[in-house]
Amino acid sequence: MKKIFLIIVPFLMISLVIASGSLFGTKIQLPVEKEKTVRQDKKNPKQKIRMPEDHSKQGIKCTTCHEGEYPTKNDPMLRACLRESVLSEFNYVGEGPGEILIDGMSQNYGGVRFSHKVHAQMSAMSTGCTGCHHYNTSVPILKCADCHNKDRMREDVSIPDLKAAFHRQCMNCHKQWSGENGCNTQCHVRKGESKPQKTDKLLSHPPLTEPGKMQWETNYEQGRIVTFFHDEHNKLFKIDCKTCHKQDNCVKCHDKTKQTESGSKYKKSLSEHHKPCISCHNENNCQKCHRDGEISPFNHGKSTGWTLKSYHSKLACAKCHGNQMPYKKLDRNCTNCHKNFRTGFNHRVTGLVLSDTHKDMDCKSCHANQDFSKPPVCSECHDDKSYPSSRPGKK
Amino acid sequence: MKRRDFFKTAAAGVSIAALGSGKAAGSDKKLSEDRVGVLVDTNACVGCRHCEWACKTAHQLPASDLENFNDSSVFSEYRRMDAGSLTVVNEFENEENKLLPVHVKIQCMHCERPACVSACIVGAFEKREDGAVVWDSGKCIGCRYCMVACPFQIPTYDYDKAIQPMIRKCDFCVERRDNGMLPACVDICPNEALIFGKREELVRIARQKVKRKSDAYINHIYGESEVGGTSWMYISGNDFGKLRMPPLALNPAPGISESIQHGIFAYFVPPVTLYALLGVMMWVTKRRKDEINNNGNGNQDGKEGGK
């Protein structure tokens, strides 16, 4: 009897250990690979957010959204909605819908026509897509109802319900724009009444005329004239509209209320006036902008002595100079940026097509010490040739 | 014998007082942990005044059409509640953006330790377990002590009614809530600027909002600890003083008056002291009289005077 017992007990124990091991094994499965849906609210399992399969590969830190180290299907351990701070990837304006009919919420009112295109076009100068689509880490765009509950009486009141979510999106700007907050002044039409006709104006914003050169006369005595090249900043320096036009909204241009007599409602302080410039440019260098006359447009060749040609002129400044302002001066060694120059490099881009004999040679053979700022040396192989009187190829 | 009787009654009085004070402490209902509240987010309020309309309608007070409430001309002057409106929305200038004024709804704050309940001499006010402070028209004698006591000056009075004038204030829609509905104002708010929920949860949400959007909100949850905490709480991007929310101390409003009243009158101390003092005075005067009499009669019997 005792012997049987002695055999059975360890057997039972081993099987128990195996069983529990396999149990835990399934529990600590990371959801990132297999899962297509992630539940947002523990208390409300019906409420789902569909996260794209590859969202773990988008270069977003897991801890941005997940509180715990091992989020699971049943407990994704999501933090409270982070809105703008979540990295986003969006489509271009043209890919979005033109107009959306928001319907099915109200019993008293008909659907609300929302001109998505106008808002998308104009948001480029304010909050961007993230201003409204605040919880999307990538396409597809989530519906508001995916996160915002339809019921006002609900357990988790930390995020607004669907009705509030819609209204907050619209009202914060529209109240500012027109000062109106009535239901059927802007958006809603009572059921049964006719809906406003679709107009082209509603569907798309007329193209904006982008300013080229702007000039102001100031009170600053050491230099009254300030010239600003808007087109340079935008086109040449490839600075995003949003970088400067952070807080702009419709009101900046569409001043419907005209409340003040002086004309401009935004009485900017001195620091506010300078803020857009000094956020990049050195604050103490007044002469940079304040001159007695107009300054000439930026010319890389004139300012630095290195004229940008073909490929380099198409690059954003930060590509070579980095994001740190003021920009650092680079030396003329190509390897500053082109660290992986090697045999097989398409020499054509420099303006010189190498002849077949030179094509497969090592860079160092001509460019001593890989110093590309100095003229190439021919004397390593040729006794009678020198650059630039004779070239190793065609120009 | 007479003195012995006096002490007997005094002792009885003290015991009654002790019982009485014990009873008073017991009548302070313990608040439920799940007691509810409302978090008012003035950043989300757009001043549509739909809450005013909903409140009037829910309480059978005269109200015009809902669409008339969109009229923002009423904001030209600061308004307070009256017998016909239990809540009002006021507009304040926003220094940061003049085009986006701040709107603040005011109503009874439903204090955790309400001064009106403490001040009411007939017990017409009651702090319900769920947080609401309600008023019983059957018990009220119209003394209006509650109006004086309220640190937010909320209760109003039917001054124009000669017969059965009523004290009026927000009742947290207890009737609606008992029927499983939300307060009328919370229900209608288009922006959910009024968030209804458990008070504990609301404090947590408010703290989170203030912390996460530190540029949009000032670091103050009005009502979290003012006058010992209120069921209705506010968060805003503007200083509450500028929104005409009274700057109040953190201790409960009835605290001082109650501590004085309950402290001095505890165990019948003033009457007992008074009667004791009077007794001593009587005894002293009587003894003096006896001494004078004894002196007048000559030193005949000293034993009686001693007694």
PDB file of C-alpha atoms in Angstrom, chain A residues 212-213 227-239 281 288 291 294-309 312-318 320-321 325 327-329:
ATOM      1  CA  GLY A 212       6.385  85.522 -50.831  1.00  0.00           C
ATOM      2  CA  LYS A 213       8.271  88.404 -49.283  1.00  0.00           C
ATOM      3  CA  THR A 227      12.038  91.593 -44.159  1.00  0.00           C
ATOM      4  CA  PHE A 228      10.718  88.072 -43.953  1.00  0.00           C
ATOM      5  CA  PHE A 229      10.866  85.635 -46.829  1.00  0.00           C
ATOM      6  CA  HIS A 230       7.863  83.422 -46.266  1.00  0.00           C
ATOM      7  CA  ASP A 231       8.452  81.366 -49.401  1.00  0.00           C
ATOM      8  CA  GLU A 232      12.033  80.644 -48.388  1.00  0.00           C
ATOM      9  CA  HIS A 233      10.999  79.241 -45.055  1.00  0.00           C
ATOM     10  CA  ASN A 234       8.325  77.153 -46.611  1.00  0.00           C
ATOM     11  CA  LYS A 235       9.793  76.005 -49.889  1.00  0.00           C
ATOM     12  CA  LEU A 236      13.537  76.346 -49.515  1.00  0.00           C
ATOM     13  CA  PHE A 237      13.983  75.495 -45.858  1.00  0.00           C
ATOM     14  CA  LYS A 238      11.120  72.970 -46.041  1.00  0.00           C
ATOM     15  CA  ILE A 239       9.648  74.119 -42.753  1.00  0.00           C
ATOM     16  CA  HIS A 281      16.842  82.224 -34.554  1.00  0.00           C
ATOM     17  CA  LYS A 288      19.677  89.556 -38.218  1.00  0.00           C
ATOM     18  CA  ARG A 291      17.989  96.388 -40.928  1.00  0.00           C
ATOM     19  CA  GLU A 294      15.603  95.277 -47.311  1.00  0.00           C
ATOM     20  CA  ILE A 295      17.696  92.146 -46.927  1.00  0.00           C
ATOM     21  CA  SER A 296      18.417  89.994 -49.920  1.00  0.00           C
ATOM     22  CA  PRO A 297      17.000  86.509 -50.156  1.00  0.00           C
ATOM     23  CA  PHE A 298      18.965  83.601 -48.805  1.00  0.00           C
ATOM     24  CA  ASN A 299      21.623  82.161 -51.030  1.00  0.00           C
ATOM     25  CA  HIS A 300      23.588  79.199 -49.800  1.00  0.00           C
ATOM     26  CA  GLY A 301      26.459  80.008 -52.147  1.00  0.00           C
ATOM     27  CA  LYS A 302      26.756  83.611 -51.050  1.00  0.00           C
ATOM     28  CA  SER A 303      26.308  83.022 -47.349  1.00  0.00           C
ATOM     29  CA  THR A 304      28.517  79.982 -47.006  1.00  0.00           C
ATOM     30  CA  GLY A 305      30.636  79.914 -50.145  1.00  0.00           C
ATOM     31  CA  TRP A 306      29.300  76.519 -51.109  1.00  0.00           C
ATOM     32  CA  THR A 307      26.743  76.616 -53.864  1.00  0.00           C
ATOM     33  CA  LEU A 308      24.109  73.922 -53.648  1.00  0.00           C
ATOM     34  CA  LYS A 309      23.634  72.047 -56.856  1.00  0.00           C
ATOM     35  CA  HIS A 312      21.693  69.060 -52.430  1.00  0.00           C
ATOM     36  CA  SER A 313      19.420  71.963 -53.327  1.00  0.00           C
ATOM     37  CA  LYS A 314      16.411  69.681 -53.000  1.00  0.00           C
ATOM     38  CA  LEU A 315      17.187  68.619 -49.460  1.00  0.00           C
ATOM     39  CA  ALA A 316      15.689  70.111 -46.315  1.00  0.00           C
ATOM     40  CA  CYS A 317      18.268  72.037 -44.314  1.00  0.00           C
ATOM     41  CA  ALA A 318      17.951  69.754 -41.346  1.00  0.00           C
ATOM     42  CA  CYS A 320      22.562  67.946 -43.393  1.00  0.00           C
ATOM     43  CA  HIS A 321      22.637  70.455 -40.569  1.00  0.00           C
ATOM     44  CA  MET A 325      19.378  75.679 -34.124  1.00  0.00           C
ATOM     45  CA  TYR A 327      22.770  75.385 -37.692  1.00  0.00           C
ATOM     46  CA  LYS A 328      26.295  74.132 -37.384  1.00  0.00           C
ATOM     47  CA  LYS A 329      28.722  74.844 -40.148  1.00  0.00           C
TER      48      LYS A 329
END
